Amino acid sequence: MVEREPSWQGASESQAESRSGRKRLWRLLRRSPLGLTGAIILAAVFVMAVFAPLLAPHNPSLINILDRLKPPGTPGHPLGTDNLGQDILSRLIFGSRVSLTVGISAVALGGIVGVAAGLVAGYYGGWVDDVIMRIVDIWLAFPAILLAIAAMAVLGAGLLNLILVLGMLSWTGYARLVRGEVLSLREKEFIEAARATGARGWPVMTKHVLPNIIAPVIVVASFAVASTILTEAALEFLGLGLPPAVPTWGSMLATGREYLSSAWWLAAFPGIAIMITVLGINLLGDWLRDVLDPRLRGSL
Amino acid sequence: MGHYLLRRFVQAIIVLWGATVLAFGVMFVGGNPTMLMVSPNWTKSEVLAFQTEMGFNKPWWQQYLHFLAGVLHGNFGVSLMQQQPVLQLVLQRMPATAELAGAALLIAIILALPAGVLSASRRNSGIDVFSSVGALFGQSIPSFWLGLMLLLVFSVDLGWFPVQGMGGISHLVLPAVTLCTFPLALFTRLTRSSVLEVLAQDYIKTARAKGLSSRVVLYKHALRNAFIPVMTVIGLNLGFLLGGVVVIEQVFDWPGVGLLALNAIEEKDFPLVVGVVTVAAIVFVTVNLVVDLLYGVLDPRIHYA
């Protein structure tokens, strides 16, 4: 998988091979300080999201007006409290759940739609290709955030709506990438050989073409998670994401904006949390790109 | 060339048509658009009267054709709240957005080109590490948060810049700096990798071999060739690069098109929302077309077949 050698068998790598591939990736990761930093940051955010109820010192939604707007360093509230007296550290820890869930699900959704569209466009060519690529062009004509804002306003707040809207923002990137890869692959001998054995359509695409384009798709997806988390935070900041009671980094920032001049910590910490998470993903993405598909260096 | 122009033009028309479908379709993804715009305390007859007045009782395709016919005549609908033509409202706000976006892009390009060239020519030096790390942070920072922090430090604490609104240069500084971070980071990385690639080419070796100074080689030969991919990214991703403008207008209360759209959503003024989205799409498709055609001028190696 790492070498991207088009093998005659395509996906039929043995399990032993993929295990040694994983070992090789791990060895490479240990040798790259930046990639390793990214992996550690991301692992920490994952642990935070999964074990949020164990790690958070308080219930993130516990309102305590008597303790409102306490500055960082207050005993029991290391990062302070917000306008309702809710513990900021606890809300940050729980907020990681939304960012990761939305980021990963939306990218998975966009990835599946985009890869399928790109495969079909590249493999069949002709008018199918024309239609799909024009749809991509239409999608790209919009400033994505404007479309997302309008769609969220119509659909209303909610986790599923958020994932759907953010997922549908990103499929075009994969479609273009995959189409280009497929166009160059389908002239290769091993695809011709597969066709010669009578295989057609979907089986050829999923068994022989897909395994050979998975590396660039993984690289693009890793960067997409980063940008999706940023867009999600922006939508939350505008009040267009989840219902207000759910702790998210973006909505914490929106509250923080109202108290900017009197209580800076409300806005400062959620932004730092977003930045560190996105930085970790970008570091890991850079490393993945260098290892899996250095050709993408100029474009990503 | 003529054939290419025609094909590219027809493509742009198709994309524009699709954009109207998508912009109009957004109103229908949640079902009946009437329910988005009426307030819950309206009586049933009031709702029905509104529905008939807006034409929402007709089949969706009839509504779309009506909308499309209007767009072709330059009529993008009428704002519910402000009772003014949408196009007029958008055009009023366009200069503010153009000023902010233009300033941000200009800062990004002016800083990114030298930073990228220096990084590439002195690979792994202090400058390279500094600009690479800076670019990494620039791509990871939520721009609206950066805006808030700049406001906090430079407006609230130090009082150097006004807190919000539009006016002279002093109003423009913070929003433009905020908006430029992402493109700046991206362009710096692109320029760096693009120059690195060009520096490895044979014609650079030739230029060096014939005794040209490294400055001439770098800025005249390398940068000129490295600029094309950067230009491509700028032109084709303008919508993506400037998407942040919507949120940043909100942070700084900058009276541009983004703020117009956000206010329209708050007021449930959906004809205005659809109109803004459509006009924005038209602007971007036109810019993309122009950039595409400019390649031929920038890069004589490109011949349109």
XYZ file of C-alpha atoms in Angstrom:
605
model
C 0.000 0.000 0.000
C 2.805 2.351 0.871
C 4.635 1.950 -2.422
C 1.443 2.306 -4.442
C 2.634 -0.429 -6.781
C -0.272 -1.446 -8.942
C -0.350 -5.161 -8.230
C -2.248 -7.529 -10.439
C -4.288 -8.698 -7.495
C -5.156 -5.208 -6.348
C -6.627 -5.347 -2.887
C -5.898 -8.978 -2.232
C -2.938 -8.172 0.007
C -2.415 -10.848 2.599
C -3.008 -9.943 6.208
C 0.653 -10.482 7.023
C 1.611 -7.893 4.446
C -0.726 -5.260 5.840
C 0.553 -5.971 9.337
C 4.138 -5.421 8.250
C 2.983 -2.300 6.429
C 1.530 -1.000 9.668
C 4.776 -1.780 11.486
C 6.669 0.087 8.829
C 4.390 3.111 9.204
C 4.939 3.078 12.950
C 8.705 2.895 12.478
C 8.543 5.841 10.077
C 6.344 7.808 12.466
C 8.798 7.380 15.325
C 11.517 8.854 13.169
C 9.530 12.024 12.335
C 9.321 14.393 15.304
C 6.591 16.550 13.703
C 4.441 13.609 12.645
C 4.863 12.060 16.079
C 3.840 15.334 17.761
C 0.707 15.399 15.629
C -0.105 11.799 16.498
C 0.378 12.443 20.218
C -1.844 15.557 20.144
C -4.549 13.693 18.274
C -4.318 10.687 20.596
C -4.665 13.007 23.592
C -7.781 14.645 22.121
C -9.233 11.191 21.429
C -8.606 10.076 25.011
C -10.201 13.315 26.213
C -13.308 12.726 24.084
C -13.724 9.059 24.972
C -13.125 9.430 28.706
C -14.724 12.865 29.086
C -17.015 11.880 31.994
C -14.019 10.494 33.923
C -11.647 13.355 33.166
C -13.927 16.372 33.588
C -13.812 17.771 37.136
C -17.436 18.980 36.953
C -20.663 18.337 35.110
C -20.172 20.566 32.020
C -23.786 21.773 32.121
C -23.982 22.401 35.860
C -25.149 25.991 36.272
C -23.948 27.810 39.361
C -24.724 31.509 39.175
C -22.901 32.236 42.446
C -19.640 31.075 40.839
C -20.074 32.908 37.551
C -17.181 34.509 35.619
C -14.489 33.263 37.998
C -11.017 33.818 36.490
C -8.585 30.972 35.716
C -6.770 29.674 38.777
C -9.853 29.729 40.989
C -9.717 26.639 43.259
C -11.796 23.894 41.645
C -11.938 25.763 38.316
C -8.413 25.788 36.840
C -9.592 27.536 33.633
C -12.305 29.598 35.324
C -16.062 29.609 34.844
C -18.382 31.133 32.257
C -21.339 33.510 32.523
C -23.531 30.745 33.966
C -20.890 29.511 36.387
C -20.198 26.409 34.284
C -16.675 25.006 34.564
C -14.713 25.916 31.414
C -12.259 23.003 31.625
C -15.126 20.509 31.841
C -16.905 22.107 28.900
C -13.672 22.035 26.871
C -13.220 18.329 27.605
C -16.784 17.526 26.583
C -16.551 19.848 23.575
C -13.845 17.618 22.080
C -16.535 14.962 21.588
C -18.555 17.116 19.208
C -15.532 18.329 17.225
C -14.152 14.837 16.670
C -17.532 13.211 15.986
C -18.565 15.857 13.494
C -15.104 16.166 11.903
C -14.638 12.457 11.321
C -18.240 11.592 10.350
C -18.565 14.487 7.919
C -15.255 13.638 6.253
C -16.263 9.976 6.013
C -19.572 10.957 4.411
C -17.960 13.390 1.979
C -15.209 10.853 1.259
C -17.614 8.048 0.383
C -19.729 10.245 -1.889
C -16.711 11.914 -3.486
C -14.689 8.745 -4.065
C -17.704 6.990 -5.589
C -18.405 9.972 -7.858
C -14.739 10.222 -8.893
C -14.489 6.481 -9.590
C -17.594 6.496 -11.756
C -16.579 9.674 -13.605
C -13.035 8.490 -14.287
C -13.900 4.898 -15.129
C -16.850 5.441 -17.451
C -15.751 8.772 -18.949
C -17.911 10.312 -21.674
C -21.146 12.019 -20.722
C -21.179 10.446 -17.236
C -17.853 12.128 -16.575
C -19.132 15.401 -18.029
C -22.255 15.439 -15.869
C -20.416 14.577 -12.640
C -17.626 17.068 -13.216
C -20.099 19.860 -14.030
C -21.881 19.134 -10.743
C -18.494 19.422 -9.034
C -17.918 22.773 -10.759
C -21.324 24.027 -9.630
C -20.562 23.025 -6.056
C -17.163 24.712 -6.168
C -18.707 27.923 -7.487
C -20.100 28.665 -4.028
C -18.228 30.052 -1.111
C -18.697 26.848 0.895
C -19.379 28.537 4.209
C -22.226 30.596 2.763
C -23.933 27.461 1.469
C -23.404 25.731 4.812
C -24.845 28.685 6.716
C -27.929 28.803 4.478
C -28.453 25.022 4.676
C -28.055 24.951 8.473
C -30.504 27.830 8.806
C -33.074 25.903 6.785
C -32.474 22.483 8.345
C -32.180 23.712 11.911
C -29.692 22.864 14.665
C -28.757 19.221 15.200
C -25.829 16.804 15.079
C -27.056 14.873 12.046
C -27.819 18.040 10.074
C -24.372 19.390 10.905
C -22.647 16.203 9.716
C -24.778 16.116 6.567
C -24.109 19.732 5.637
C -20.361 19.606 6.373
C -20.067 16.259 4.587
C -21.703 17.621 1.476
C -19.268 20.533 1.455
C -16.211 18.353 0.995
C -17.073 15.624 -1.502
C -15.894 17.618 -4.521
C -12.231 17.514 -3.507
C -12.191 13.717 -3.498
C -14.198 13.492 -6.712
C -11.625 15.573 -8.612
C -8.635 13.780 -7.122
C -10.017 10.274 -7.643
C -11.175 11.000 -11.187
C -7.690 12.151 -12.157
C -6.070 9.097 -10.598
C -8.542 6.744 -12.270
C -7.976 8.344 -15.667
C -4.272 7.551 -15.465
C -4.808 4.120 -13.936
C -7.330 2.798 -16.402
C -4.764 2.716 -19.190
C -2.427 0.532 -17.087
C -1.851 -3.101 -17.992
C -3.230 -4.596 -14.797
C -6.611 -2.966 -15.349
C -6.613 -4.136 -18.945
C -5.712 -7.609 -17.730
C -8.618 -7.553 -15.281
C -10.928 -6.483 -18.079
C -9.566 -9.214 -20.306
C -10.681 -11.791 -17.762
C -14.233 -10.503 -18.247
C -14.487 -8.285 -15.151
C -16.465 -5.094 -15.714
C -17.740 -2.048 -13.889
C -17.998 -2.006 -10.118
C -15.852 -5.125 -9.390
C -12.959 -3.698 -11.393
C -13.321 -0.342 -9.676
C -13.524 -1.612 -6.128
C -11.091 -4.523 -6.434
C -8.435 -3.139 -8.737
C -8.726 0.640 -9.011
C -9.712 1.620 -5.472
C -6.771 -0.020 -3.654
C -4.385 1.957 -5.815
C -5.896 5.349 -5.079
C -6.440 4.871 -1.367
C -3.173 6.579 -0.357
C -3.909 10.035 -1.812
C -7.487 9.776 -0.537
C -6.240 9.187 3.010
C -3.962 12.215 2.725
C -6.756 14.475 1.468
C -9.130 13.137 4.130
C -6.706 13.934 6.935
C -6.530 17.583 5.893
C -10.295 17.606 5.394
C -10.843 16.633 9.045
C -8.836 19.704 10.054
C -10.771 22.108 7.848
C -14.104 20.520 8.800
C -13.408 21.075 12.486
C -12.631 24.732 11.711
C -15.843 25.162 9.686
C -17.865 23.386 12.356
C -16.512 25.768 14.978
C -17.383 28.722 12.727
C -20.969 27.492 12.322
C -21.278 26.994 16.078
C -19.823 30.439 16.600
C -22.592 31.844 14.404
C -25.173 29.919 16.419
C -25.955 27.489 13.585
C -24.691 24.151 14.826
C -26.045 22.270 17.797
C -28.704 23.280 20.319
C -27.202 25.878 22.704
C -27.139 23.552 25.722
C -24.554 21.189 24.164
C -20.991 22.224 25.070
C -19.027 22.851 21.870
C -15.846 24.815 21.319
C -17.496 27.069 18.750
C -20.484 27.973 20.921
C -18.161 28.622 23.893
C -16.355 31.113 21.669
C -19.659 32.777 20.809
C -20.399 33.281 24.504
C -16.836 34.444 25.032
C -17.279 37.140 22.429
C -20.003 38.784 24.526
C -17.689 38.920 27.543
C -14.522 39.790 25.628
C -13.733 42.987 27.497
C -14.617 41.726 30.986
C -13.700 38.013 31.009
C -11.076 37.149 28.353
C -10.796 33.500 29.416
C -14.214 32.631 28.038
C -13.025 33.211 24.467
C -9.324 32.405 24.854
C -9.382 28.746 25.917
C -11.842 27.234 23.394
C -9.860 28.862 20.572
C -6.629 27.373 21.890
C -8.312 23.945 22.082
C -9.443 24.207 18.443
C -6.027 25.406 17.318
C -4.095 22.628 19.061
C -6.433 19.942 17.721
C -6.299 21.254 14.156
C -2.530 21.694 14.413
C -2.171 18.050 15.484
C -4.237 16.865 12.533
C -2.306 19.057 10.085
C 1.038 17.784 11.420
C -0.133 14.204 11.030
C -1.534 15.024 7.579
C 1.785 16.510 6.437
C 3.575 13.420 7.583
C 1.058 11.067 5.962
C 1.408 12.976 2.709
C 5.197 12.726 2.750
C 5.061 9.016 3.472
C 2.093 7.935 1.378
C 2.063 10.299 -1.549
C 4.832 12.880 -1.843
C 3.528 13.929 -5.268
C 0.759 15.842 -3.523
C 3.277 18.126 -1.835
C 2.832 20.935 -4.336
C -0.922 21.020 -4.139
C -1.769 20.492 -0.500
C -8.307 29.479 -29.020
C -11.775 30.428 -30.259
C -13.027 26.901 -29.770
C -11.598 26.752 -26.261
C -13.130 30.106 -25.357
C -16.533 28.969 -26.567
C -16.322 25.682 -24.652
C -15.183 27.429 -21.493
C -17.977 29.969 -21.857
C -20.665 27.304 -22.319
C -19.287 25.512 -19.246
C -19.545 28.706 -17.222
C -23.176 29.152 -18.294
C -24.012 25.577 -17.235
C -22.317 26.117 -13.888
C -24.233 29.359 -13.378
C -27.515 27.639 -14.160
C -26.660 24.864 -11.692
C -25.805 27.481 -9.107
C -29.302 28.937 -9.333
C -30.769 25.436 -8.841
C -28.584 24.840 -5.794
C -29.183 28.271 -4.255
C -32.926 28.015 -4.791
C -32.964 24.354 -3.740
C -31.455 25.178 -0.334
C -34.798 26.714 0.657
C -36.538 23.413 0.001
C -34.203 20.944 1.751
C -36.202 21.304 4.941
C -39.585 20.867 3.228
C -42.007 23.760 2.908
C -40.233 27.148 2.723
C -43.301 28.955 4.072
C -42.715 27.516 7.520
C -39.195 29.011 7.593
C -40.463 32.532 7.253
C -43.666 32.784 9.234
C -43.651 33.508 12.907
C -45.324 30.967 15.202
C -48.008 33.379 16.425
C -49.484 33.985 12.968
C -53.040 32.763 12.356
C -53.677 30.117 9.755
C -55.270 32.572 7.337
C -52.306 34.927 7.681
C -49.955 32.049 6.829
C -52.072 31.097 3.810
C -52.207 34.685 2.577
C -48.408 34.953 2.884
C -47.985 31.650 1.063
C -50.141 32.793 -1.832
C -48.457 36.200 -1.992
C -45.000 34.605 -2.190
C -46.148 31.940 -4.645
C -45.112 29.140 -2.257
C -48.434 27.360 -2.929
C -47.354 26.575 -6.489
C -45.333 23.460 -7.384
C -41.625 23.909 -6.666
C -40.610 23.748 -10.337
C -42.965 26.598 -11.206
C -41.454 28.614 -8.389
C -37.980 27.807 -9.679
C -38.834 28.824 -13.247
C -40.263 32.077 -11.917
C -37.061 32.668 -9.931
C -34.875 31.788 -12.941
C -36.839 34.096 -15.245
C -36.311 36.865 -12.703
C -32.557 36.198 -12.450
C -32.232 36.348 -16.237
C -33.781 39.795 -16.078
C -31.486 40.872 -13.271
C -34.243 40.491 -10.689
C -33.042 38.391 -7.762
C -36.192 38.846 -5.710
C -37.226 41.289 -3.032
C -36.078 41.245 0.581
C -38.935 40.437 2.970
C -37.702 42.701 5.734
C -36.238 45.623 3.856
C -38.703 45.579 0.926
C -35.878 46.378 -1.479
C -34.563 44.478 -4.495
C -32.005 41.881 -3.368
C -29.523 42.860 -6.071
C -29.531 46.466 -4.908
C -28.862 45.398 -1.301
C -26.019 43.082 -2.350
C -24.434 45.685 -4.605
C -24.540 48.218 -1.769
C -22.572 45.828 0.432
C -20.206 44.511 -2.224
C -17.583 47.313 -2.001
C -17.085 46.701 1.740
C -16.465 42.981 1.210
C -14.246 43.668 -1.798
C -12.174 46.141 0.240
C -11.656 43.667 3.078
C -11.018 40.646 0.853
C -8.755 42.610 -1.483
C -6.678 43.987 1.380
C -6.317 40.516 2.916
C -5.290 38.890 -0.380
C -2.816 41.701 -1.082
C -1.157 41.339 2.342
C -1.049 37.566 1.914
C 0.594 37.717 -1.529
C 3.066 40.482 -0.600
C 4.273 38.576 2.446
C 3.984 35.011 1.146
C 6.054 35.339 -2.027
C 9.287 36.547 -0.395
C 8.752 34.250 2.588
C 8.287 31.234 0.339
C 11.266 32.114 -1.889
C 13.576 32.737 1.078
C 12.468 29.495 2.712
C 13.102 27.512 -0.432
C 16.465 29.075 -1.216
C 17.732 28.657 2.330
C 16.228 25.301 3.059
C 16.338 24.257 6.737
C 17.758 27.640 7.790
C 16.298 29.639 10.645
C 14.119 31.620 8.215
C 12.771 28.422 6.679
C 11.909 26.873 10.037
C 10.317 30.105 11.254
C 8.135 30.590 8.182
C 7.191 26.909 7.977
C 6.138 26.789 11.620
C 4.306 30.090 11.187
C 2.487 28.749 8.134
C 1.511 25.612 10.028
C -0.028 27.720 12.792
C -1.662 30.017 10.242
C -3.464 27.057 8.713
C -4.564 25.714 12.073
C -5.792 28.829 13.828
C -9.548 29.504 13.704
C -9.541 32.908 12.024
C -12.560 34.265 13.903
C -10.854 33.402 17.188
C -7.698 35.175 16.067
C -9.929 38.161 15.272
C -11.376 38.127 18.780
C -7.920 37.917 20.344
C -6.610 40.789 18.188
C -9.645 42.824 19.235
C -8.974 41.973 22.860
C -5.319 43.018 22.755
C -5.223 45.886 20.255
C -8.659 47.448 20.636
C -9.921 46.685 24.137
C -6.598 46.723 26.031
C -4.304 48.968 24.003
C -6.981 51.037 22.257
C -4.916 51.282 19.048
C -7.718 50.318 16.680
C -11.492 50.815 16.677
C -13.503 47.857 17.984
C -15.901 47.528 15.073
C -17.401 48.944 11.918
C -15.956 50.396 8.761
C -14.144 53.657 8.202
C -10.570 54.612 7.423
C -7.466 52.456 7.294
C -7.508 51.997 11.076
C -10.804 50.123 10.801
C -9.406 47.892 8.070
C -6.189 46.757 9.786
C -7.487 44.145 12.236
C -10.089 42.463 9.992
C -7.666 42.353 7.034
C -4.849 40.886 9.167
C -7.292 38.307 10.538
C -8.615 37.320 7.132
C -5.153 37.088 5.570
C -3.739 34.460 7.960
C -5.101 31.409 6.182
C -4.264 32.462 2.603
C -0.887 33.745 3.815
C -0.044 30.370 5.333
C -1.233 28.490 2.270
C 0.576 30.733 -0.246
C 3.813 30.582 1.747
C 3.786 26.793 1.717
C 2.831 26.666 -1.950
C 5.484 29.165 -3.014
C 8.115 27.309 -1.034
C 7.365 23.908 -2.548
C 6.864 25.403 -5.977
C 10.230 27.234 -5.892
C 11.960 24.115 -4.561
C 10.634 22.184 -7.534
C 11.694 24.820 -10.034
C 15.178 25.141 -8.508
C 15.803 21.497 -9.373
C 15.101 22.087 -13.083
C 17.776 22.050 -15.762
C 17.171 25.625 -16.921
C 18.055 26.875 -13.450
C 21.303 24.955 -13.604
C 21.922 26.484 -17.023
C 21.223 29.970 -15.710
C 23.659 29.392 -12.840
C 26.230 27.818 -15.115
C 26.294 30.851 -17.375
C 27.293 32.900 -14.374
C 24.096 34.754 -13.405
C 23.994 35.896 -9.823
C 21.937 33.742 -7.514
C 19.601 36.676 -6.856
C 18.771 37.009 -10.560
C 18.315 33.248 -10.881
C 16.057 33.144 -7.855
C 13.826 36.117 -8.530
C 13.864 36.257 -12.313
C 13.931 32.606 -13.297
C 12.650 30.654 -10.344
C 9.969 32.912 -8.899
C 8.455 33.646 -12.285
C 7.963 29.973 -13.006
C 6.943 29.119 -9.492
C 4.292 31.815 -9.542
C 1.980 29.978 -11.957
C 0.859 27.176 -9.615
C 0.388 29.745 -6.851
C -1.723 31.863 -9.172
C -3.816 28.796 -10.053
C -4.571 28.107 -6.431
C -5.475 31.735 -5.771
C -7.834 31.938 -8.726
C -9.582 28.631 -8.412
C -9.964 28.622 -4.638
C -11.049 32.177 -4.143
C -14.385 31.047 -2.721
C -12.668 28.752 -0.266
C -9.926 31.222 0.658
C -12.348 34.035 1.291
C -15.043 31.938 2.959
C -13.686 33.235 6.240
C -14.858 36.699 5.268
C -18.428 35.855 6.316
C -17.469 35.037 9.885
C -14.901 37.817 10.127
C -17.438 40.410 9.020
C -19.559 39.186 11.893
C -16.672 39.451 14.391
C -15.765 42.998 13.357
C -19.289 44.105 12.460
C -17.987 44.875 8.967
C -20.960 45.891 6.787
C -20.264 43.541 3.862
C -22.158 40.873 1.958
C -21.397 38.206 4.565
C -22.985 40.224 7.339
C -25.951 40.914 5.061
C -26.442 37.150 4.612
C -26.095 36.438 8.333
C -28.573 39.158 9.259
C -30.970 37.862 6.606
C -30.802 34.396 8.170
C -31.428 35.826 11.629
C -34.479 37.675 10.319
C -35.673 34.631 8.337
C -35.492 36.726 5.195
C -34.968 33.760 2.873
C -35.518 35.517 -0.466
C -32.558 37.699 0.519
C -30.494 34.641 1.571
C -31.119 32.906 -1.765
C -30.350 36.114 -3.629
C -27.046 36.671 -1.804
C -25.954 33.091 -2.402
C -26.831 33.336 -6.108
C -25.017 36.630 -6.617
C -21.965 35.275 -4.753
C -21.907 32.231 -7.038
C -22.103 34.420 -10.146
C -19.178 36.535 -8.926
C -17.034 33.466 -8.241
C -17.808 31.731 -11.544
C -16.888 34.925 -13.382
C -13.634 35.307 -11.441
C -12.712 31.680 -12.129
C -13.373 32.146 -15.828
C -11.237 35.273 -15.968
C -8.380 33.614 -14.049
C -8.539 30.604 -16.344
C -8.262 32.784 -19.417
C -5.459 34.843 -17.848
C -3.200 31.782 -17.702
C -2.512 32.149 -21.384
C -1.225 35.658 -20.742
C 0.813 34.701 -17.671
C 2.269 31.524 -19.080
C 3.160 31.644 -22.767
C 3.681 27.875 -22.686
C -0.083 27.382 -22.475
C -1.752 27.299 -25.870
C -5.464 26.772 -25.954
C -6.191 24.084 -28.502
